Short mmCIF file of C-alpha atoms and ligand atoms in Angstrom, two decimals:
data_model
loop_
_atom_site.label_atom_id
_atom_site.label_comp_id
_atom_site.label_asym_id
_atom_site.label_seq_id
_atom_site.Cartn_x
_atom_site.Cartn_y
_atom_site.Cartn_z
CA MET A 207 -8.51 -42.21 18.46
CA ALA A 208 -8.40 -38.27 17.75
CA THR A 209 -7.46 -37.66 21.59
CA THR A 210 -4.71 -40.16 21.81
CA LEU A 211 -2.75 -38.68 18.51
CA GLU A 212 -3.35 -35.22 19.64
CA MET A 213 -1.85 -36.26 23.14
CA LEU A 214 1.26 -38.28 20.99
CA TRP A 215 2.04 -35.10 18.82
CA ASP A 216 1.83 -33.17 21.73
CA SER A 217 4.43 -34.90 23.58
CA VAL A 218 6.49 -34.95 20.66
CA LEU A 219 6.48 -31.46 19.94
CA LYS A 220 6.59 -30.72 23.45
CA LYS A 221 10.28 -32.61 23.37
CA ILE A 222 11.23 -30.56 20.27
CA HIS A 223 10.35 -27.67 22.02
CA GLU A 224 12.31 -28.53 25.11
CA ALA A 225 15.48 -29.45 23.03
CA GLN A 226 15.41 -26.19 21.41
CA TYR A 227 15.76 -27.27 18.43
CA PHE A 228 13.91 -24.29 16.87
CA ASP A 229 14.18 -20.62 17.39
CA GLU A 230 11.04 -20.03 19.90
CA GLN A 231 9.06 -17.66 18.10
CA ASP A 232 9.18 -20.09 14.60
CA PHE A 233 8.03 -22.83 16.83
CA GLN A 234 5.09 -20.74 18.53
CA VAL A 235 3.87 -19.58 15.09
CA TRP A 236 4.48 -22.40 12.38
CA ILE A 237 5.30 -25.75 14.05
CA GLN A 238 3.21 -25.56 17.31
CA LYS A 239 -0.06 -25.31 14.76
CA THR A 240 0.26 -28.45 13.12
CA THR A 241 -1.76 -31.77 13.72
CA LEU A 242 -1.10 -35.45 13.52
CA PHE A 243 -4.18 -37.18 11.96
CA LYS A 244 -3.32 -40.34 10.96
CA ILE A 245 -0.81 -43.34 11.70
CA GLU A 246 -1.09 -46.13 8.94
CA ASN A 247 1.23 -48.77 7.59
CA ASP A 248 4.12 -47.62 9.45
CA SER A 249 3.36 -44.01 8.12
CA ALA A 250 2.42 -40.63 10.13
CA TYR A 251 0.35 -38.29 8.59
CA VAL A 252 1.05 -34.73 9.57
CA ALA A 253 -0.93 -31.76 8.13
CA TYR A 254 0.34 -28.12 8.00
CA ARG A 255 -1.12 -24.95 7.63
CA SER A 256 1.51 -23.26 5.45
CA SER A 257 4.56 -23.85 3.18
CA ILE A 258 6.64 -22.09 5.55
CA THR A 259 5.66 -24.91 8.46
CA LYS A 260 6.42 -27.50 5.76
CA ALA A 261 9.43 -25.77 4.58
CA ILE A 262 10.68 -25.24 8.02
CA MET A 263 9.87 -28.98 8.99
CA GLU A 264 11.57 -30.70 5.88
CA ARG A 265 14.52 -29.67 7.14
CA GLN A 266 14.20 -31.55 10.27
CA LEU A 267 12.13 -34.38 8.93
CA ALA A 268 14.68 -37.04 10.92
CA LEU A 269 14.43 -35.32 14.18
CA PHE A 270 10.50 -35.06 14.08
CA GLU A 271 10.33 -38.99 12.64
CA ALA A 272 12.63 -39.83 15.40
CA THR A 273 10.96 -38.36 17.98
CA LEU A 274 7.84 -39.72 17.10
CA SER A 275 8.90 -43.10 16.48
CA GLU A 276 10.29 -43.05 20.33
CA GLU A 277 6.86 -41.71 21.45
CA TRP A 278 4.78 -44.20 19.33
CA GLY A 279 6.98 -47.56 19.96
CA ASN A 280 7.56 -48.34 16.70
CA PRO A 281 9.41 -46.83 13.96
CA VAL A 282 7.46 -44.67 11.52
CA SER A 283 8.06 -42.17 8.35
CA LEU A 284 6.28 -38.62 8.41
CA ILE A 285 4.42 -37.66 5.91
CA LEU A 286 3.21 -33.83 5.83
CA ILE A 287 0.09 -32.72 4.09
CA GLU A 288 -1.62 -29.62 3.85
CA GLN A 289 -4.55 -28.89 6.05
CA LYS A 290 -6.96 -28.52 2.97
CA GLU A 291 -6.08 -31.84 1.59
CA MET A 292 -6.25 -33.54 5.13
CA GLU A 293 -9.67 -32.09 5.31
CA GLN A 294 -10.62 -33.77 2.01
CA MET A 295 -8.95 -37.06 3.07
CA MET A 296 -10.38 -37.25 6.28
CA PRO A 297 -14.04 -35.30 6.28
CA GLU A 298 -14.62 -37.01 9.97
CA VAL A 299 -11.68 -34.95 11.73
CA VAL A 300 -13.58 -32.13 13.06
CA VAL A 301 -11.85 -28.79 11.79
CA GLU A 302 -11.85 -26.27 14.35
CA GLN A 303 -15.33 -24.02 14.15
CA ARG A 304 -14.65 -20.51 13.99
CA THR A 305 -17.46 -19.01 15.37
CA ASN A 306 -16.72 -15.36 15.52
CA THR A 307 -18.11 -13.59 12.48
CA LEU A 308 -16.12 -10.67 12.07
CA LEU A 309 -13.23 -13.02 11.07
CA GLU A 310 -14.63 -14.22 7.46
CA ASN A 311 -12.20 -13.82 4.58
CA LYS A 312 -13.70 -11.09 2.93
CA PHE A 313 -10.32 -9.96 0.91
CA ASN A 314 -10.22 -8.87 -2.75
CA PRO A 315 -8.17 -11.92 -4.40
CA ASN A 316 -6.58 -9.56 -6.50
CA TYR A 317 -5.27 -7.22 -4.22
CA THR A 318 -2.24 -9.27 -3.44
CA PHE A 319 1.31 -8.57 -2.35
CA GLU A 320 2.33 -10.04 -6.13
CA ASN A 321 0.09 -7.71 -7.95
CA PHE A 322 1.32 -4.48 -5.86
CA ILE A 323 3.96 -2.37 -7.69
CA GLU A 324 6.59 -1.16 -5.53
CA GLY A 325 8.41 2.04 -6.15
CA SER A 326 9.83 4.80 -3.97
CA SER A 327 6.52 6.18 -3.06
CA ASN A 328 5.30 3.21 -1.47
CA LYS A 329 8.30 1.14 -0.77
CA GLU A 330 8.15 1.40 2.93
CA ALA A 331 4.36 0.91 3.20
CA TYR A 332 4.75 -2.14 1.41
CA ALA A 333 7.61 -3.61 3.44
CA ALA A 334 6.61 -2.87 6.98
CA CYS A 335 3.19 -4.43 6.00
CA PHE A 336 4.76 -7.88 4.68
CA ALA A 337 7.28 -7.91 7.44
CA SER A 338 4.20 -7.65 9.85
CA CYS A 339 2.97 -11.02 8.21
CA ASN A 340 5.95 -12.73 8.90
CA GLN A 341 6.72 -11.72 12.41
CA GLY A 342 6.53 -14.39 15.57
CA SER A 343 4.53 -13.38 18.28
CA HIS A 344 5.49 -10.06 19.22
CA PRO A 345 4.68 -7.15 16.34
CA MET A 346 7.65 -5.09 15.63
CA PHE A 347 5.66 -1.62 15.03
CA ASN A 348 2.42 -1.36 16.82
CA PRO A 349 0.29 -0.04 15.54
CA LEU A 350 1.62 0.24 11.79
CA MET A 351 -0.25 3.16 10.35
CA LEU A 352 -0.21 3.66 6.27
CA PHE A 353 -1.35 7.53 5.11
CA GLY A 354 -1.75 9.20 2.10
CA ASN A 355 -4.29 10.41 -0.66
CA SER A 356 -7.16 8.51 -1.67
CA GLY A 357 -6.18 5.87 -4.61
CA LEU A 358 -2.78 4.98 -3.45
CA GLY A 359 -3.23 1.53 -2.86
CA LYS A 360 -3.67 1.48 1.32
CA THR A 361 -6.71 -0.72 0.67
CA HIS A 362 -4.86 -2.85 -1.35
CA LEU A 363 -1.84 -3.49 1.17
CA LEU A 364 -4.35 -4.39 3.79
CA HIS A 365 -6.26 -6.60 1.81
CA ALA A 366 -2.54 -8.24 0.59
CA VAL A 367 -2.18 -8.50 4.39
CA GLY A 368 -5.15 -10.43 4.66
CA ASN A 369 -4.52 -12.47 1.83
CA TYR A 370 -1.09 -13.37 2.28
CA LEU A 371 -2.16 -14.58 6.30
CA HIS A 372 -5.00 -16.60 4.68
CA ALA A 373 -3.01 -18.53 2.66
CA GLU A 374 0.25 -19.24 4.41
CA ARG A 375 -1.07 -18.87 7.85
CA PRO A 376 -4.28 -19.63 8.28
CA GLU A 377 -4.42 -19.92 11.66
CA ALA A 378 -3.92 -16.81 12.28
CA LYS A 379 -6.86 -14.81 13.20
CA VAL A 380 -7.72 -11.62 11.05
CA ILE A 381 -10.28 -8.77 11.50
CA TYR A 382 -10.59 -6.48 8.50
CA MET A 383 -13.00 -3.66 8.95
CA TYR A 384 -13.83 -0.45 7.19
CA SER A 385 -14.05 2.17 9.62
CA GLY A 386 -17.83 2.76 8.68
CA ASP A 387 -18.52 -0.79 9.26
CA PHE A 388 -16.94 -0.58 12.54
CA VAL A 389 -19.65 2.07 13.05
CA SER A 390 -22.65 0.46 11.58
CA ILE A 391 -22.13 -2.58 13.51
CA LEU A 392 -21.86 -1.19 16.88
CA ILE A 393 -24.95 1.42 16.65
CA GLU A 394 -26.88 -2.11 15.53
CA ALA A 395 -25.38 -3.44 18.42
CA MET A 396 -26.38 -0.49 20.66
CA LYS A 397 -30.04 -0.65 19.57
CA THR A 398 -30.41 -4.27 20.00
CA LYS A 399 -29.15 -3.97 23.57
CA ASN A 400 -32.31 -4.33 25.55
CA ILE A 401 -33.83 -6.93 23.27
CA HIS A 402 -30.74 -9.16 23.30
CA GLY A 403 -28.53 -8.43 26.27
CA ASN A 404 -25.55 -6.13 25.87
CA THR A 405 -24.30 -7.04 22.22
CA VAL A 406 -21.99 -4.25 22.28
CA ASP A 407 -20.07 -6.63 24.75
CA LYS A 408 -20.61 -9.23 22.21
CA VAL A 409 -18.92 -7.67 19.43
CA LYS A 410 -16.17 -6.14 21.75
CA GLU A 411 -15.27 -9.72 22.37
CA GLN A 412 -15.63 -10.75 18.91
CA LEU A 413 -13.29 -7.82 18.34
CA LEU A 414 -10.44 -8.87 20.69
CA ASP A 415 -10.41 -12.47 19.20
CA CYS A 416 -8.02 -11.80 16.77
CA ASP A 417 -4.13 -11.90 16.04
CA TYR A 418 -4.18 -9.12 13.27
CA PHE A 419 -6.63 -6.16 13.22
CA LEU A 420 -7.17 -4.29 10.08
CA ILE A 421 -9.08 -1.14 9.76
CA ASP A 422 -9.65 0.96 7.05
CA ASP A 423 -9.82 4.47 6.42
CA ILE A 424 -10.06 5.59 10.11
CA GLN A 425 -10.77 9.49 9.25
CA ASN A 426 -14.28 8.12 9.04
CA LEU A 427 -14.63 6.65 12.54
CA GLN A 428 -16.44 10.00 13.47
CA HIS A 429 -19.20 8.29 15.76
CA ASN A 430 -18.36 9.13 19.40
CA SER A 431 -19.36 6.26 21.21
CA SER A 432 -17.78 4.32 18.54
CA GLN A 433 -14.38 5.47 19.32
CA GLU A 434 -15.06 4.95 22.82
CA VAL A 435 -15.22 1.19 22.04
CA PHE A 436 -12.55 1.08 19.66
CA PHE A 437 -10.35 2.99 22.31
CA THR A 438 -10.96 0.08 24.53
CA VAL A 439 -10.34 -2.75 22.06
CA TYR A 440 -7.43 -0.86 20.72
CA ASN A 441 -5.75 -0.93 24.10
CA LYS A 442 -6.71 -4.48 24.76
CA LEU A 443 -5.02 -5.37 21.75
CA ILE A 444 -2.21 -3.73 21.88
CA GLU A 445 -1.50 -5.44 25.18
CA LYS A 446 -2.30 -9.02 23.85
CA GLY A 447 0.30 -8.56 21.21
CA SER A 448 -2.29 -8.39 18.54
CA GLN A 449 -1.20 -6.57 15.32
CA ILE A 450 -2.86 -3.52 14.68
CA ILE A 451 -2.88 -1.94 11.05
CA ILE A 452 -4.37 1.29 10.25
CA THR A 453 -5.09 3.26 7.07
CA SER A 454 -5.96 7.18 6.89
CA ASP A 455 -6.46 9.49 3.73
CA ILE A 456 -5.16 12.29 6.24
CA HIS A 457 -1.91 12.79 8.12
CA PRO A 458 -2.52 11.31 11.79
CA LYS A 459 -2.21 14.35 13.35
CA GLU A 460 -4.88 15.77 11.07
CA LEU A 461 -7.48 13.71 12.09
CA SER A 462 -9.54 16.33 13.91
CA ASN A 463 -12.88 13.96 13.81
CA LEU A 464 -11.00 11.81 16.33
CA GLN A 465 -10.61 11.85 20.30
CA SER A 466 -6.77 13.19 20.89
CA ARG A 467 -6.16 10.01 23.08
CA LEU A 468 -6.82 7.92 20.38
CA ILE A 469 -4.62 9.98 17.63
CA SER A 470 -1.56 10.32 20.04
CA ARG A 471 -1.60 6.32 20.47
CA PHE A 472 -1.58 6.28 16.56
CA THR A 473 1.71 7.80 16.22
CA SER A 474 3.02 5.51 18.73
CA GLY A 475 3.88 3.05 16.53
CA LEU A 476 5.00 3.59 13.04
CA ALA A 477 3.35 5.61 10.72
CA ILE A 478 4.30 5.18 7.07
CA ASN A 479 3.21 7.94 4.30
CA ILE A 480 2.51 6.60 0.46
CA SER A 481 2.97 9.30 -1.90
CA LYS A 482 1.78 9.39 -5.40
CA PRO A 483 3.97 6.98 -7.42
CA GLY A 484 6.52 8.38 -9.94
CA PHE A 485 6.30 7.95 -13.72
CA GLU A 486 7.87 4.39 -13.91
CA THR A 487 6.04 3.07 -11.16
CA SER A 488 2.64 4.43 -12.56
CA LYS A 489 3.64 2.71 -15.74
CA ALA A 490 4.55 -0.62 -14.49
CA ILE A 491 1.11 -0.58 -12.43
CA LEU A 492 -0.52 -0.23 -15.71
CA LYS A 493 1.65 -3.02 -17.12
CA LYS A 494 0.63 -5.07 -14.19
CA LYS A 495 -3.12 -4.19 -14.76
CA LEU A 496 -3.11 -5.45 -18.66
CA ASP A 497 -1.24 -8.63 -17.24
CA GLY A 498 -0.83 -10.41 -20.66
CA ARG A 499 -2.93 -7.61 -22.78
CA GLU A 500 0.10 -5.79 -23.43
CA ASP A 501 -0.28 -6.04 -27.17
CA LEU A 502 -3.92 -3.87 -26.71
CA VAL A 503 -2.15 -0.69 -26.27
CA THR A 504 1.22 1.28 -27.28
CA ASP A 505 3.77 2.24 -24.89
CA GLU A 506 2.98 5.66 -25.88
CA VAL A 507 -0.09 5.15 -24.46
CA LEU A 508 1.16 3.99 -21.46
CA ASP A 509 3.42 6.98 -21.40
CA TYR A 510 0.59 9.35 -21.77
CA LEU A 511 -1.36 7.95 -18.92
CA ALA A 512 1.49 7.77 -16.63
CA MET A 513 2.34 11.16 -16.85
CA SER A 514 -1.26 12.30 -16.89
CA TYR A 515 -3.02 10.68 -14.49
CA SER A 516 -0.55 9.57 -11.85
CA SER A 517 -1.51 11.32 -8.73
CA ASP A 518 -4.62 8.58 -8.04
CA VAL A 519 -3.72 5.20 -9.23
CA ARG A 520 -7.45 4.21 -8.95
CA ASP A 521 -8.01 7.01 -11.76
CA LEU A 522 -5.11 5.78 -13.57
CA GLU A 523 -6.41 2.30 -13.61
CA GLY A 524 -9.83 3.83 -14.54
CA LYS A 525 -8.57 5.45 -17.64
CA LEU A 526 -6.98 2.29 -18.89
CA ASN A 527 -9.95 0.23 -18.55
CA ARG A 528 -12.09 2.94 -20.25
CA LEU A 529 -9.80 3.15 -22.90
CA ILE A 530 -10.18 -0.83 -22.86
CA PHE A 531 -13.68 -0.62 -22.89
CA GLN A 532 -13.68 2.14 -25.82
CA SER A 533 -11.67 -0.23 -27.80
CA THR A 534 -14.45 -3.27 -27.56
CA LEU A 535 -16.73 -0.33 -29.22
CA PHE A 536 -14.71 1.16 -31.97
CA ASN A 537 -12.33 -1.83 -32.60
CA PRO A 538 -8.89 -0.05 -33.51
CA ASP A 539 -6.15 -2.21 -34.37
CA VAL A 540 -4.20 -1.26 -31.29
CA ILE A 541 -4.92 1.53 -28.70
CA ASP A 542 -2.74 4.47 -29.73
CA LEU A 543 -2.10 7.76 -29.03
CA LYS A 544 -4.52 9.25 -31.21
CA PHE A 545 -7.07 6.65 -30.18
CA ALA A 546 -6.22 7.32 -26.40
CA THR A 547 -6.84 11.36 -26.70
CA GLU A 548 -9.67 11.35 -28.59
CA HIS A 549 -11.40 9.12 -26.05
CA LEU A 550 -9.81 11.01 -23.17
CA GLY A 551 -10.09 13.93 -24.76
CA LYS A 552 -12.92 15.30 -22.65
CA GLU A 553 -11.24 14.25 -19.46
CA PRO A 554 -9.36 16.97 -17.73
CA ILE A 555 -5.55 15.94 -17.65
CA VAL A 556 -4.01 16.78 -14.32
CA GLU A 557 -0.87 18.53 -14.91
CA GLN A 558 2.21 16.91 -13.61
CA LYS A 559 3.77 19.47 -10.92
CA ASN A 560 7.40 18.52 -11.83
CA GLU A 561 6.46 18.71 -15.73
CA LEU A 562 8.58 21.70 -16.93
CA THR A 563 7.82 23.88 -19.53
CA MET A 564 8.60 27.45 -20.24
CA LYS A 565 4.83 28.64 -19.37
CA THR A 566 5.73 26.90 -15.65
CA ILE A 567 8.71 28.66 -15.59
CA LYS A 568 7.02 32.09 -16.73
CA ARG A 569 4.02 31.21 -13.92
CA SER A 570 7.13 30.76 -11.15
CA VAL A 571 8.75 33.78 -12.09
CA SER A 572 5.77 36.06 -12.55
CA GLN A 573 4.45 34.97 -8.86
CA PHE A 574 8.17 35.18 -7.40
CA TYR A 575 7.88 38.73 -8.48
CA GLY A 576 4.36 39.69 -8.26
CA LEU A 577 3.57 40.27 -12.00
CA SER A 578 1.31 39.22 -14.65
CA ILE A 579 2.45 36.89 -17.21
CA SER A 580 1.79 40.21 -19.66
CA ASP A 581 4.02 42.05 -17.60
CA LEU A 582 6.92 39.36 -18.61
CA GLU A 583 5.80 39.47 -22.38
CA GLY A 584 5.30 43.10 -22.44
CA LYS A 585 7.53 46.20 -23.19
CA SER A 586 8.21 47.47 -19.78
CA ARG A 587 11.61 48.48 -19.01
CA LEU A 588 11.25 48.94 -15.30
CA LYS A 589 14.25 47.16 -13.71
CA ALA A 590 12.39 44.57 -11.42
CA ILE A 591 10.32 43.44 -14.72
CA MET A 592 13.59 43.31 -17.11
CA ASN A 593 15.09 41.20 -14.64
CA ALA A 594 12.26 38.63 -14.25
CA ARG A 595 12.51 38.59 -17.79
CA HIS A 596 16.02 37.94 -17.53
CA ILE A 597 15.61 35.10 -15.40
CA CYS A 598 12.74 33.73 -17.45
CA VAL A 599 15.63 33.49 -20.30
CA TYR A 600 18.30 32.08 -18.52
CA LEU A 601 16.01 29.54 -16.62
CA SER A 602 14.37 28.54 -20.03
CA ARG A 603 18.15 27.95 -21.45
CA GLU A 604 19.71 26.37 -18.28
CA LEU A 605 16.71 24.02 -17.35
CA LEU A 606 14.70 23.15 -20.91
CA HIS A 607 18.24 24.01 -23.03
CA LEU A 608 15.94 25.72 -25.71
CA PRO A 609 17.14 27.70 -28.71
CA TYR A 610 16.94 31.67 -28.20
CA MET A 611 14.50 31.88 -31.35
CA THR A 612 11.75 29.44 -29.42
CA ILE A 613 11.95 31.12 -26.31
CA GLY A 614 11.80 34.46 -27.82
CA LYS A 615 8.76 33.37 -29.60
CA LYS A 616 7.10 32.47 -26.30
CA LEU A 617 8.18 35.61 -24.77
CA GLY A 618 6.53 38.14 -26.57
CA LYS A 619 7.88 37.50 -29.79
CA ARG A 620 11.15 38.58 -29.47
CA ASP A 621 14.29 37.72 -31.59
CA HIS A 622 16.75 35.62 -30.80
CA LYS A 623 19.50 38.30 -30.56
CA THR A 624 17.35 39.91 -27.91
CA ILE A 625 17.08 36.62 -26.25
CA GLN A 626 20.56 36.34 -26.48
CA SER A 627 21.57 39.16 -24.80
CA SER A 628 19.30 38.87 -21.86
CA TYR A 629 20.87 35.47 -21.24
CA ASN A 630 24.22 36.92 -20.93
CA ARG A 631 22.80 39.82 -18.56
CA ALA A 632 21.53 37.42 -16.61
CA LYS A 633 24.76 35.41 -16.22
CA ASP A 634 26.59 38.32 -15.47
CA LEU A 635 24.06 39.24 -13.06
CA MET A 636 24.27 35.74 -11.31
CA GLN A 637 28.18 37.09 -10.70
CA LYS A 638 27.38 40.34 -9.39
CA ASP A 639 23.74 41.18 -8.19
CA GLN A 640 23.17 38.55 -4.95
CA ALA A 641 19.48 39.53 -4.68
CA PHE A 642 19.48 38.20 -8.65
CA GLU A 643 21.23 35.26 -7.93
CA ILE A 644 19.23 34.40 -4.45
CA ALA A 645 16.15 34.90 -6.88
CA VAL A 646 17.06 32.70 -9.15
CA HIS A 647 17.77 30.11 -6.80
CA LYS A 648 14.56 30.33 -4.97
CA ILE A 649 12.40 30.06 -8.47
CA LYS A 650 14.59 27.01 -9.53
CA GLU A 651 13.92 25.43 -6.21
CA LYS A 652 10.10 25.90 -6.85
CA LEU A 653 10.54 24.73 -10.18
CA LEU A 654 12.50 21.22 -9.62
P1 ADP B 798 -6.36 3.80 -1.41
O1 ADP B 798 -7.18 2.91 -0.08
O2 ADP B 798 -5.26 4.35 -0.70
O3 ADP B 798 -7.75 4.76 -1.73
P2 ADP B 798 -6.61 1.84 -3.16
O4 ADP B 798 -5.63 0.68 -2.07
O5 ADP B 798 -8.19 1.25 -2.88
O6 ADP B 798 -6.31 3.16 -2.82
O7 ADP B 798 -6.12 1.53 -4.81
C1 ADP B 798 -6.93 2.10 -5.71
C2 ADP B 798 -6.65 0.95 -6.93
O8 ADP B 798 -5.37 1.43 -7.40
C3 ADP B 798 -6.68 -0.06 -6.47
O9 ADP B 798 -7.39 -1.04 -7.74
C4 ADP B 798 -5.38 -0.88 -6.54
O10 ADP B 798 -5.34 -2.13 -6.81
C5 ADP B 798 -4.60 0.36 -7.39
N1 ADP B 798 -3.00 0.41 -6.84
C6 ADP B 798 -2.82 1.41 -5.80
N2 ADP B 798 -1.67 1.51 -5.93
C7 ADP B 798 -1.02 0.19 -6.22
C8 ADP B 798 0.27 -0.39 -6.54
N3 ADP B 798 1.21 0.12 -6.21
N4 ADP B 798 0.21 -1.58 -7.60
C9 ADP B 798 -0.60 -2.04 -8.22
N5 ADP B 798 -1.87 -1.37 -7.74
C10 ADP B 798 -1.99 -0.70 -6.86
MG1 MG B 799 -8.96 2.71 0.74
#
């Protein structure tokens, strides 16, 4: 019976394919993988694996019904059913058994595209990963490589690809591996080689049996023989059109532990950098993590965390979790700035590179002129030091709009008149002294 239905559905799909009603890729990816599993009381039940397939087929339902009715010899109406539901309805239908143990679904359910906050620091990486899930049989960019510092969402995106494919295209075979596990599996296989036959070949075979190969933290693939295997598998996967996505904590060209022939291949696809999120993105990430518990924390605290810890999202999240945990111990009405600074007080605060203060201006000016801060604040009337001081005043006015009095206080306790005339002198020198003008621009460039 199953064979008959299978043959019947095959010939329906063949006809539809030949008539070219669908784009070739859509047909191969979405429609070809459906199954006709029951015809009962003039209704034909077809199982689909992805909601995209359902949407595509629903648009052409009359076409499927007409073709099937013709092949079947009787008019039938078509009912679309999700694969999982079909399996429950008809447990006797043998669903393809996957013997490849590397294809296990090991994805963290929280690491989804929906839970990933896009911002200018990561939107290209997000878009490329998402696109890779919805392409036809030929990857647009292969390999796709994501690189960037630790804690910026690379693993999250790999898992998002896995989760998405699992839900939307369950027929796609996805292997996800942390590169350290790749090495362990191979070392294990190498050890058992003489007892159970060449299991390295078996591992290779399993690795090749996939449509997506996601390998995390490639910088840890240090073992030489594993690199050899990886090289072979990599080339074959590219040849057969499987999508490879690689992540790395360091720039591909700095992967000094890897053979150069591997590195040059990695950069032949698309390499995308993920950088640290800006203030708004960090704040949105925190809000996402709070998910319905926003009342627990004041907005000011979110600002404080986003300003102080955004160079590593893992750390940012960790601080929020820590505050939430502390709040269960101390029961404050709300986690406000006072509570937050008290409980994170001992933690080092990462200074924002672009947070501009008089202190950072003084530091940049002194570095530019090779002076110390106390030279700047002191009383020396040497021309170079006087000029450096004028620049400090000028930039504090122009960039921070500070009153003369405040600038004076932070610059060797000078009075407001001295600072005002220093500012006027700087404006004058900007017109007359090219070296002074260049110095101002260079320092400003570094600061902003
Ligand atoms: P990496 O692999 O780059 O070291 P991870 O993917 O492990 O970083 O991310 C660390 C943590 O930060 C994870 O909990 C992840 O969910 C979270 N994270 C990172 N970037 C984002 C983002 N843009 N949106 C939401 N969560 C993020
Ligand atoms: Mg990671």
